[in-house]
Coordinates of C-alpha atoms in Angstrom, one line a residue:
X196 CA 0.0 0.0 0.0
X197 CA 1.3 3.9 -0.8
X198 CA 2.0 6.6 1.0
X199 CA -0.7 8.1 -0.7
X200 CA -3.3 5.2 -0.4
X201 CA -2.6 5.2 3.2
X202 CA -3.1 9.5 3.4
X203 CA -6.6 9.2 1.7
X204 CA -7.3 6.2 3.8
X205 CA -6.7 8.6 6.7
X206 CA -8.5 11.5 5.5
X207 CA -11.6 9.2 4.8
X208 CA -11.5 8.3 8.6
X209 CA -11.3 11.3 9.6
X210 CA -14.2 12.7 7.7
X211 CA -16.2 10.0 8.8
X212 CA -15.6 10.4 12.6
X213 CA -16.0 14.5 11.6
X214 CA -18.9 13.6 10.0
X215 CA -20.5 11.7 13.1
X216 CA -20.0 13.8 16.0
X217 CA -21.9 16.5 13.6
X218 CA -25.0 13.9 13.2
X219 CA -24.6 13.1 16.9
X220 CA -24.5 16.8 18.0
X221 CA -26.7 17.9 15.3
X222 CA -29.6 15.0 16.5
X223 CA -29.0 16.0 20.1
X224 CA -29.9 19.7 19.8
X225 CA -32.8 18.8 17.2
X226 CA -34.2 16.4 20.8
X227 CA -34.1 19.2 22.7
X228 CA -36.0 21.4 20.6
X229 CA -38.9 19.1 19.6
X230 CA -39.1 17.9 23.1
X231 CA -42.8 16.8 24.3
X232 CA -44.2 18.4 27.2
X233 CA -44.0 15.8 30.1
X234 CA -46.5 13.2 30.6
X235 CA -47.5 10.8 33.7
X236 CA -49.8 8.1 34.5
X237 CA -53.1 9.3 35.5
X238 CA -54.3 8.3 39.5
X239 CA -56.0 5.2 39.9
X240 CA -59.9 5.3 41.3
X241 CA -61.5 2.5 42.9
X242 CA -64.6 1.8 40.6
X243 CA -64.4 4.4 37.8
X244 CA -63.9 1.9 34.9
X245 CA -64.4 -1.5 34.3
X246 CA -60.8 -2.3 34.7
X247 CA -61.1 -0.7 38.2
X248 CA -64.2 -2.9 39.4
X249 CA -62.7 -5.9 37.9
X250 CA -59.3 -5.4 39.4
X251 CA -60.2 -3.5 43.0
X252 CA -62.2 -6.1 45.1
X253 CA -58.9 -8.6 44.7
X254 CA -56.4 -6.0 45.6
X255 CA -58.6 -4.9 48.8
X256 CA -58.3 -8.2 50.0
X257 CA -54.4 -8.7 49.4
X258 CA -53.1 -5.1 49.8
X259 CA -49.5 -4.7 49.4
X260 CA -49.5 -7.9 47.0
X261 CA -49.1 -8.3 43.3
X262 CA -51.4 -11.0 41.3
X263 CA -49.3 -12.8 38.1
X264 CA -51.3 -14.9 35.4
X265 CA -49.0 -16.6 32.8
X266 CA -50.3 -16.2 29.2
X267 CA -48.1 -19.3 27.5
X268 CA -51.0 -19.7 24.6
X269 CA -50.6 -17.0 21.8
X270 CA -54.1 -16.3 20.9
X271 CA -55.1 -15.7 24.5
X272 CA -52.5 -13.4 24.5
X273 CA -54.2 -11.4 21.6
X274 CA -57.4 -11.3 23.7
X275 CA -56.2 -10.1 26.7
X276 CA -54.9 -7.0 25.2
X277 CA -58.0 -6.4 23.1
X278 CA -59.9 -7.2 26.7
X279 CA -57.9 -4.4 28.4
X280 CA -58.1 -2.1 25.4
X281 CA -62.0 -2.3 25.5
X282 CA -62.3 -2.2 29.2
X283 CA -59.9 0.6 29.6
X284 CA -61.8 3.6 31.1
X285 CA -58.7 6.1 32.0
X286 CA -55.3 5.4 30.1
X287 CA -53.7 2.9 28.3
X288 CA -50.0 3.0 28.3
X289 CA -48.4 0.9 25.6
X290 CA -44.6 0.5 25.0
X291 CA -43.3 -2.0 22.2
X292 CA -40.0 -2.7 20.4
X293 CA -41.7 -3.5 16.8
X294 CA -46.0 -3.5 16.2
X295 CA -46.7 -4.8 12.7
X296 CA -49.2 -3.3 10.6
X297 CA -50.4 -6.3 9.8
X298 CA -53.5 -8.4 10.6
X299 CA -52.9 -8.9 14.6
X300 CA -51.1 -4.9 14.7
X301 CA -54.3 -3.5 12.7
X302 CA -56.9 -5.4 15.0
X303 CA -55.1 -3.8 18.5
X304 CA -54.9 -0.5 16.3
X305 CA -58.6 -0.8 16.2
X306 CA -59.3 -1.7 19.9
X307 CA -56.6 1.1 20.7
X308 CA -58.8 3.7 18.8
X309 CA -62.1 2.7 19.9
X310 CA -60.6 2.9 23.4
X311 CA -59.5 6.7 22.4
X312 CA -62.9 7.7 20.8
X313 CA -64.4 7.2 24.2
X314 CA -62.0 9.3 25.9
X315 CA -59.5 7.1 27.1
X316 CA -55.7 8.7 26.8
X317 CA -53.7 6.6 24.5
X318 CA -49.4 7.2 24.9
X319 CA -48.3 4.6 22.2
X320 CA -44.3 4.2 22.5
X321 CA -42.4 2.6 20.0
X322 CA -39.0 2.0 19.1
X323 CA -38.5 3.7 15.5
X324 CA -36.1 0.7 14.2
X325 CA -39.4 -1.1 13.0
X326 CA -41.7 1.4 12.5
X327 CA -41.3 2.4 8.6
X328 CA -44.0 0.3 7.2
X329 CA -46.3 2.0 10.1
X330 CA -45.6 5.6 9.2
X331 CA -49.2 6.4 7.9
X332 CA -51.2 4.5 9.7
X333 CA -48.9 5.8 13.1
X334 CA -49.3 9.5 12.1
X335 CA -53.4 9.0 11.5
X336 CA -53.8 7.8 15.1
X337 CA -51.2 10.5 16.5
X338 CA -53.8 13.2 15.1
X339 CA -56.5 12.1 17.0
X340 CA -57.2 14.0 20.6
X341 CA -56.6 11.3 22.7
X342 CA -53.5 9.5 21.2
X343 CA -50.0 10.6 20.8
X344 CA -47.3 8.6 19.4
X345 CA -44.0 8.9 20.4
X346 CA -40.8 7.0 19.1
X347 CA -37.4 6.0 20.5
X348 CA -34.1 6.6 19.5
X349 CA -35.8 8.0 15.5
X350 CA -33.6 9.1 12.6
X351 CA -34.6 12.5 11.6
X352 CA -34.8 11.2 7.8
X353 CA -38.3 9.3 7.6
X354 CA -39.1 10.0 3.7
X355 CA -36.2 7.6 1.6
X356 CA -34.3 4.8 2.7
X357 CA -31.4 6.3 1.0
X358 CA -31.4 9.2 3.5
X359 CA -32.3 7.0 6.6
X360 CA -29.8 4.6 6.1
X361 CA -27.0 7.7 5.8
X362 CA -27.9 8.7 9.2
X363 CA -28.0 5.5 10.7
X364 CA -24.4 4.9 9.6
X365 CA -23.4 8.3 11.0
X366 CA -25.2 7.8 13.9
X367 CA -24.3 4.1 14.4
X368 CA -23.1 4.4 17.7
X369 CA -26.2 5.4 19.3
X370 CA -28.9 3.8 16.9
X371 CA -27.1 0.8 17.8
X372 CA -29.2 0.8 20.8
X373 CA -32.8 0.1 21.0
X374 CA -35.7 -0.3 23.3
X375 CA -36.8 -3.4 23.6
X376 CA -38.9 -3.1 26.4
X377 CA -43.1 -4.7 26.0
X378 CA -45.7 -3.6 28.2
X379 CA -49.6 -2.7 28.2
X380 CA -51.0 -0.9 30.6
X381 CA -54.8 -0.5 31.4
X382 CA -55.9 2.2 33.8
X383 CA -52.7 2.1 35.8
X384 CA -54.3 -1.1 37.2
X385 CA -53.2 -4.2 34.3
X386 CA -50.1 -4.9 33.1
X387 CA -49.2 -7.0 30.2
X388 CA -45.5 -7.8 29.9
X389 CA -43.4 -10.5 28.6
X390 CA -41.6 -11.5 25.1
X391 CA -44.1 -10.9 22.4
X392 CA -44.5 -7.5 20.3
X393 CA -47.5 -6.8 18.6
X394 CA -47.7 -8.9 15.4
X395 CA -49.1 -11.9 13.3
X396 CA -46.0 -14.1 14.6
X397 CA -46.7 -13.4 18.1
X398 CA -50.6 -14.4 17.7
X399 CA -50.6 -17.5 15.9
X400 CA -52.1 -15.6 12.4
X401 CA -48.9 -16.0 10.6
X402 CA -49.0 -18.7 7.4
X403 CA -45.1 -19.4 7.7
X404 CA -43.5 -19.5 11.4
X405 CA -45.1 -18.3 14.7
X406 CA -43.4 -18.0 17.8
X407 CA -44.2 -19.9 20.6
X408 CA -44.1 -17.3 23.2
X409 CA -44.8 -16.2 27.1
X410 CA -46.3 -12.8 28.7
X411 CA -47.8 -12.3 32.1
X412 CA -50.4 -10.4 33.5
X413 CA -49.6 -8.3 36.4
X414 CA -52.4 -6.5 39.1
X415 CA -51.1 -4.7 42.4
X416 CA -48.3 -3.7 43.3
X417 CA -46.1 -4.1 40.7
X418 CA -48.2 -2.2 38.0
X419 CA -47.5 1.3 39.7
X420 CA -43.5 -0.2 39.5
X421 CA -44.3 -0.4 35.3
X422 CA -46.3 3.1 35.3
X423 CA -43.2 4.9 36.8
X424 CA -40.8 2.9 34.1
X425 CA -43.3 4.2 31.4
X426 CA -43.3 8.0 32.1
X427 CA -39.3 7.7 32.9
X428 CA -39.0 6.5 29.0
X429 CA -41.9 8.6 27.6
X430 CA -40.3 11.9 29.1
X431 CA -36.6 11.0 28.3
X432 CA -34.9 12.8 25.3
X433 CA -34.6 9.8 23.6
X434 CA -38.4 9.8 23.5
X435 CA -39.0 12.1 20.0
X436 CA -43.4 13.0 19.2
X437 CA -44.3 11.2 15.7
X438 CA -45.4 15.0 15.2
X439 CA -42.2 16.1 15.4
X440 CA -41.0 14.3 12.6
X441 CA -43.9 13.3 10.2
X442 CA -45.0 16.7 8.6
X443 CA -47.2 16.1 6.0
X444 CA -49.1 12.7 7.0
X445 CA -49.9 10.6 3.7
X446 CA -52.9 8.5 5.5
X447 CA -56.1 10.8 7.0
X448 CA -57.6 9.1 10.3
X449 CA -60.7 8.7 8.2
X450 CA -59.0 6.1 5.7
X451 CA -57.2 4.2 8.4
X452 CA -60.6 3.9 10.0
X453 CA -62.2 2.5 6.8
X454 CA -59.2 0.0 6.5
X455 CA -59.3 -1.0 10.0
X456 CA -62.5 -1.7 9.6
X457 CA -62.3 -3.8 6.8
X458 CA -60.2 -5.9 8.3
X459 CA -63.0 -6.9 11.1
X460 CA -64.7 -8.1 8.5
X461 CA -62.6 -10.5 6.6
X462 CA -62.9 -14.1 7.3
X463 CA -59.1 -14.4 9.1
X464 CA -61.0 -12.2 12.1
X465 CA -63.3 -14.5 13.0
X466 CA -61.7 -16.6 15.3
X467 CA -60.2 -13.8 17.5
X468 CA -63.4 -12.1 17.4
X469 CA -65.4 -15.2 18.8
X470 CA -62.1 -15.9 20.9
X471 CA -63.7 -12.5 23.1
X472 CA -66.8 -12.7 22.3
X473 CA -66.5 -16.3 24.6
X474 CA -64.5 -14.4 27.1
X475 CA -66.6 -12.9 30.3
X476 CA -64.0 -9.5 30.2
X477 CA -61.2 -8.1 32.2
X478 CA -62.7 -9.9 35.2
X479 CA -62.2 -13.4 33.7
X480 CA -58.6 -12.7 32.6
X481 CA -57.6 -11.5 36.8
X482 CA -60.4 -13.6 38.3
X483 CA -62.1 -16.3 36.2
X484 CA -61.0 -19.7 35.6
X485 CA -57.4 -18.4 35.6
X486 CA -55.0 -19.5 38.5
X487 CA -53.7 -15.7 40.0
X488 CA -50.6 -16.1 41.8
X489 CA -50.3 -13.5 44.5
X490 CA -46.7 -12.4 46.1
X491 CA -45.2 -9.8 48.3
X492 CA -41.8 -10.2 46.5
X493 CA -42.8 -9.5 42.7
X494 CA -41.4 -6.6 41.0
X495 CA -41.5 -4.8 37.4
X496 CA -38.2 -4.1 36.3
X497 CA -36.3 -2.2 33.6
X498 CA -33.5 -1.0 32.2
X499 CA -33.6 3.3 32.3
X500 CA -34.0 4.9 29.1
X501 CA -30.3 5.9 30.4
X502 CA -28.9 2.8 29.1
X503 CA -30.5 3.6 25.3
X504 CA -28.0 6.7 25.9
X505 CA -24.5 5.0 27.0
X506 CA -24.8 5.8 30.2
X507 CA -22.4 3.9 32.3
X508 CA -23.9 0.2 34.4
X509 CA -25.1 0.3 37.6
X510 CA -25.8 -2.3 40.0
X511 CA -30.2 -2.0 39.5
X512 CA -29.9 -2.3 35.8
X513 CA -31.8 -5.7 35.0
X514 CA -28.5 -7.4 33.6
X515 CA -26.9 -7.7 37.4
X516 CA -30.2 -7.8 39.3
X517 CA -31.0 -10.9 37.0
X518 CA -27.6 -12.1 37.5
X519 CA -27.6 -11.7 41.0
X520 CA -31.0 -13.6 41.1
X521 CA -29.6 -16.7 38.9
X522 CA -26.4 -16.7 40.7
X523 CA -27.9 -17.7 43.9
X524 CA -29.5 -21.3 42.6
X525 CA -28.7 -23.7 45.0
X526 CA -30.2 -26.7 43.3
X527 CA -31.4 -26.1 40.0
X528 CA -31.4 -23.2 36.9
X529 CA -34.1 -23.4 34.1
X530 CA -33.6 -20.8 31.1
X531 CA -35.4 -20.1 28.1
X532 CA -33.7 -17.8 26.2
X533 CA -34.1 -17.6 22.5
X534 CA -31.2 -15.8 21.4
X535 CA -28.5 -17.2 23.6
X536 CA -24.8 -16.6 23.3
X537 CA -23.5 -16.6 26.8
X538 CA -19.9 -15.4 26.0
X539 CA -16.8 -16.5 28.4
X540 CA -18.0 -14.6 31.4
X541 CA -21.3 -16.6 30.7
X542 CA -19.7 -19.7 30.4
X543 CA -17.8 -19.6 33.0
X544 CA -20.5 -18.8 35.5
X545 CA -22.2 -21.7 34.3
X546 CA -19.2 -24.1 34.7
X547 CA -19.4 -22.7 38.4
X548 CA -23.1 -23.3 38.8
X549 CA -22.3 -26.9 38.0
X550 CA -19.3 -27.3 40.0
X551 CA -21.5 -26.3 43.2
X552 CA -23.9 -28.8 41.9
X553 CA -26.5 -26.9 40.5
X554 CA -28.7 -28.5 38.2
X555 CA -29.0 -26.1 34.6
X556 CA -31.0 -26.6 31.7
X557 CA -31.4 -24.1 28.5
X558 CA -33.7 -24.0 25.9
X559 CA -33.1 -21.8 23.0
X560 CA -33.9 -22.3 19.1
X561 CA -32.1 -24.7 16.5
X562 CA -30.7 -23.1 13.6
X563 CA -33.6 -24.5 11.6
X564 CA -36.2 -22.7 14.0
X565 CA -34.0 -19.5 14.7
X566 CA -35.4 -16.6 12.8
X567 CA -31.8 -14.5 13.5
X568 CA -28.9 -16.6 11.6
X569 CA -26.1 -14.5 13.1
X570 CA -27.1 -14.9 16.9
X571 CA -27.1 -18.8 16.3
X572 CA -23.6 -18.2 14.5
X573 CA -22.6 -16.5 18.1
X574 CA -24.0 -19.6 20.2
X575 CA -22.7 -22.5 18.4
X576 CA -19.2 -22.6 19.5
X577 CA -20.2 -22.7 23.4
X578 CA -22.3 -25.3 23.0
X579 CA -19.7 -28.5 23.2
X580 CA -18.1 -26.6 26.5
X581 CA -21.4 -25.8 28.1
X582 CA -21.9 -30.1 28.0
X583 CA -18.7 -30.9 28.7
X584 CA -19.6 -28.7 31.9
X585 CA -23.1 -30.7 32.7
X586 CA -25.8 -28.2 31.3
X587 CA -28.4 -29.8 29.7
X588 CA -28.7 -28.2 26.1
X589 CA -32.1 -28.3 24.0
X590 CA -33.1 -26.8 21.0
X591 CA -36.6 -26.0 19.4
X592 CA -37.8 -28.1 16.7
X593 CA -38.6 -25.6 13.7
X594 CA -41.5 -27.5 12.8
X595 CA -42.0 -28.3 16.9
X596 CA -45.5 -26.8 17.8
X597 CA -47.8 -29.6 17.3
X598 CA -51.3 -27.6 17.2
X599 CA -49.6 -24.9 14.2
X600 CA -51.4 -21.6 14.0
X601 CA -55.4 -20.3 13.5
X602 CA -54.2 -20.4 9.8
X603 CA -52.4 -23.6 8.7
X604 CA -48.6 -22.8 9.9
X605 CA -46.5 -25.9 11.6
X606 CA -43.3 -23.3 11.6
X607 CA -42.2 -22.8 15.5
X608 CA -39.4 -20.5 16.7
X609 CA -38.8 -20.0 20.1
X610 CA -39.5 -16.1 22.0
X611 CA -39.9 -16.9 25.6
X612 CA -37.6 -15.2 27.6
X613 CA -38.0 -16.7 31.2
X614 CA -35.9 -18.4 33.9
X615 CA -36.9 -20.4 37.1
X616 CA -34.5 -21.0 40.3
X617 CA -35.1 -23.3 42.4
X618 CA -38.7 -24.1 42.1
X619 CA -39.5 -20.7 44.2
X620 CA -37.6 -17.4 42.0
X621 CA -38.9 -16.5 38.2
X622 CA -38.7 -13.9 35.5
X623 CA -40.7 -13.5 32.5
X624 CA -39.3 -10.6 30.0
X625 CA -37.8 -9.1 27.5
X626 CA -34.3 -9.8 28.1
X627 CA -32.2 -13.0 26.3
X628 CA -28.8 -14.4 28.1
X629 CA -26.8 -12.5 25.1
X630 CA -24.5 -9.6 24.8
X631 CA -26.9 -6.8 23.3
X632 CA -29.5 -7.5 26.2
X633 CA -26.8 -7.2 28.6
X634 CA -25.0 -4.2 27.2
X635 CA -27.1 -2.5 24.2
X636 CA -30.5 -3.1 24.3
X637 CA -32.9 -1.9 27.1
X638 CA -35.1 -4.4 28.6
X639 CA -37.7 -5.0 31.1
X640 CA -39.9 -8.0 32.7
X641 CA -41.6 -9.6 36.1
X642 CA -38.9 -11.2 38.9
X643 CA -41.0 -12.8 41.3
X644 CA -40.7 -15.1 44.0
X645 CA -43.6 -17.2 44.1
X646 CA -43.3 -21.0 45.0
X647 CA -46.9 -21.3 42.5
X648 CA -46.0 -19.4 39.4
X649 CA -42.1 -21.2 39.3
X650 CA -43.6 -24.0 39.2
X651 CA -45.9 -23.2 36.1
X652 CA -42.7 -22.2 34.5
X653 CA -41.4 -24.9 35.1
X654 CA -44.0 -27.1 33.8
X655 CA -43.8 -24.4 30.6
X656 CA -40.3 -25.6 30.2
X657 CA -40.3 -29.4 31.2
X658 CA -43.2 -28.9 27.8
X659 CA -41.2 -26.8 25.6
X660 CA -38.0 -29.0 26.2
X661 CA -40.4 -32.6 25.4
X662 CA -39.1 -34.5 23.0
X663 CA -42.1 -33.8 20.7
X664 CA -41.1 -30.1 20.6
X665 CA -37.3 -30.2 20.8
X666 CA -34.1 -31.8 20.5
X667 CA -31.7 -33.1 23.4
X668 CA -27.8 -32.4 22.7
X669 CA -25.2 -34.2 23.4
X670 CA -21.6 -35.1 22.9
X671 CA -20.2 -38.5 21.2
X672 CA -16.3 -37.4 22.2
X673 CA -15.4 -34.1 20.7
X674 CA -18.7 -34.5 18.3
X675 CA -22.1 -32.5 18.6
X676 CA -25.6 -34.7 18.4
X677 CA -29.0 -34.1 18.0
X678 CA -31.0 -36.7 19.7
X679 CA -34.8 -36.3 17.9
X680 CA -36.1 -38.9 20.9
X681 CA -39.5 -38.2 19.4
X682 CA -39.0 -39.9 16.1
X683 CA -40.0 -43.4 15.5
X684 CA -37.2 -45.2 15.4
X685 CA -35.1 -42.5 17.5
X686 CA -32.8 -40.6 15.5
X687 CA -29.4 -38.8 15.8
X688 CA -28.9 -35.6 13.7
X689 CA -25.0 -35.5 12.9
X690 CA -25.6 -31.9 11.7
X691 CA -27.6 -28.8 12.2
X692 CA -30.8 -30.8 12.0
X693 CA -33.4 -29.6 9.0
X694 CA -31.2 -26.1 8.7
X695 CA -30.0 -25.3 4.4
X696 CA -26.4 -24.9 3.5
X697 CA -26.4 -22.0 3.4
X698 CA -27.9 -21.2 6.5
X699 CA -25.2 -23.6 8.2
X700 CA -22.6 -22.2 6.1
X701 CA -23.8 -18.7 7.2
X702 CA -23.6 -19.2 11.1
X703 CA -20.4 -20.8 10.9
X704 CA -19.0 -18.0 8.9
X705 CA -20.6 -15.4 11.2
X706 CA -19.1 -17.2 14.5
X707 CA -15.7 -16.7 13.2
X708 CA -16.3 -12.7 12.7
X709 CA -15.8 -10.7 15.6
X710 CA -19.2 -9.7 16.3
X711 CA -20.4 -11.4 19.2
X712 CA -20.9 -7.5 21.2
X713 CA -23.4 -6.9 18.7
X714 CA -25.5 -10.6 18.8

């Protein structure tokens, strides 16, 4: 290489870095000056909506408790939203890393608006990475009275992708980070939280791969916990109004109203709509046929919007209060963890675990079932060490749900996020055992101690690690195997069982990049 390769080389790099900290000092002082006028959760009343009758009787006979319901199957999960949304009387507080405008996304979009149009105040908060097929139909809800949209972390370019994607490069280092935090809130008194985003995937419509998923309904104490984490995310500066930066919407509320309704309509609706026509309401969903698990020790928590900024760790962020929770298993550790690449720190907390004779198990998705190619490429290579150091090791099936979908789909992929210690400690979230949880990505879920609810988890995971659903690892010397135990005679995958060529050439590739930070 010249001398004068390696001079234009340099001024590149420095015109780039130039180049940056303008974008990054540019987009900071455009957040100050488009920034929304604070916003808070709205007090609770003891019977002025139907969420508040449902929900106050139970909590005046626990005071100082929270009630959990699990919400494993995906369709119920649709309906209790839609059951909240149509209940909701006051507020509904929704926060989501990615809502389709699909099938599912348009069918909450209607029970969001219907909610609005009688006068309940909608704050909608979503992370902008997805958000660019949702631009229209996004900027029709944000005009009306009761609704504002804001999103997280935006690029200032919405109209081109060629003008978006310039400032994402520029701005790399921070759009790198993203919210991934899920919640619903109802009248400050129900909160959904868990894995799933709003979308066909997450509610058994889709006609290719759903994911087999877990949320949990929270009442008590813990809801105010979730209200508080809301309003610190909707007033941080990372928080931008849709107003702000859509101008000149494309979509009047009027036309997203007729295609909203259209979609009632069609045939594919059916089945959710009798799924709450059958369902009592709110009541049945916190005190119907559902088993409520009450505790004194259950807790929302979340990263701070902070994190989405660089701000440096601190000891309540959820990646060492999670930790700190695991780390104290005196018997036995159960994760489900989709996106699992543990790293060496990971791995050798694990190899401790089992050297103080801890029982651990992890489920996480085959390469056939994971829908993200390079986080598999980042997990592979610990998977020989992990059973060489006694975890148990399963992986999804891809075609491992049994039942399919509402619309013909076998496809499974795994998006639980959840752990169990000890039969008594749990957590159901946002937040995978992988580098970009732990250091990029905000996250948020329910740590509980309940001997009850770990149980149910555990009973979710002895099902989601049965032979029918997933395959057993194991080592024949220094060689991986994939026992299907299912199959009829038994069989042993040598190889990345029902994954293409190219998709086992691509994770392989990918593990030998160094890119794991970023997985």
């Amino acid at each position: 290489m010249t001398r004068r390769t390696v001079k234009w080389i340099a001024i590149v790099l420095v015109g780039f870095v130039l180049a940056s900290l303008a974008a990054l000092w540019s987009y900071g002082r455009f957040t100050e000056r488009v920034r929304g006028p604070a916003g808070h959760a709205l007090p609770v009343a003891a019977a002025a909506t139907a969420v508040d009758r449902s929900v106050a009787p139970l909590l005046a006979a626990r005071p100082e408790e929270t009630g959990m319901v699990l919400l494993a199957d995906n369709v119920d999960a649709f309906a209790a939203r839609a059951l909240l949304a149509r209940g909701a009387g006051r507020s509904l507080d929704l926060q989501y890393y990615m809502w389709h405008p699909d099938f599912t996304g348009n069918l909450l979009y209607d029970e969001v608006l219907r909610a609005a149009d009688r006068g309940v105040r909608v704050r909608l908060l979503l992370d902008d990475l997805n958000v660019s097929g949702s631009r229209d139909v996004l900027a029709a809800l944000d005009s009306h009275p009761r609704i504002e949209v804001r999103l997280f972390n935006p690029t200032r370019a919405r109209e081109g992708s060629l003008a978006r994607g310039l400032e994402m490069v520029l701005r790399w280092l921070s759009v790198n980070r993203r919210m991934h935090n899920k919640a619903w809130i109802a009248d400050g008194r129900v909160a959904i939280v868990g894995g799933r985003n709003v979308g066909d995937e997450y509610f058994d419509a889709a006609r290719d791969t759903n994911f087999m998923d877990t949320d949990v309904a929270v009442i008590g104490q813990a809801v105010g916990e979730g209200e508080r984490q809301f309003d610190a995310y909707w007033n941080s500066p990372n928080a931008v109004p849709l107003s702000a930066l859509v101008k000149h919407p494309h979509t009047t509320l009027a036309a997203v109203r007729q295609t909203l309704d259209t979609g009632l309509r069609s045939p594919m609706a059916q089945p959710y709509l009798r799924k709450l026509a059958q369902s009592p309401g709110v009541r049945s969903l916190v005190a119907g046929t559902r088993e409520v698990h009450w505790s004194r020790s259950a807790h929302l928590i979340s990263d701070p919007p902070e994190k989405a900024a660089g701000a440096p760790p601190a000891p309540d962020w959820m990646t060492p209060v999670l930790v700190h929770d695991m780390s104290g298993a005196r018997h036995q550790l159960l994760l489900i963890s989709p996106y699992f690449v543990p790293g060496d720190a990971g791995l050798r907390w694990m190899r401790d675990l089992r050297q103080r004779g801890v029982e651990v198990g992890v489920l996480t998705n085959s390469l056939a079932a994971n829908d993200v190619v390079a986080v598999h490429g980042g997990y592979a290579g610990y998977r020989a060490p992990l059973l060489r150091a006694g975890v148990a090791l399963y992986e999804l099936k891809a075609q491992g749900k049994p039942d399919g979908s509402l619309f013909g789909s076998s496809g499974a992929s795994l998006h639980t996020k959840a752990f169990v210690v000890d039969g008594r400690t749990g957590f159901v979230g946002s937040f995978n055992l992988d580098p970009r949880s732990m250091n990029l990505n905000t996250e948020m879920g329910l740590l509980f101690e309940q001997p009850d609810m770990a149980r149910e988890l555990q009973r979710l995971y002895a099902r989601k690690t049965a032979p029918a659903v997933s395959y057993r690892l194991a080592l024949e010397g220094d060689a991986l195997r994939w026992h299907d135990d299912a199959a009829r005679p038994p069989h042993t995958w040598t190889r990345e069982p029902d994954a293409s060529v190219w998709r086992r050439a691509a994770a392989r590739v990918i593990g030998w990049l160094p890119v794991e930070s970023q997985l």
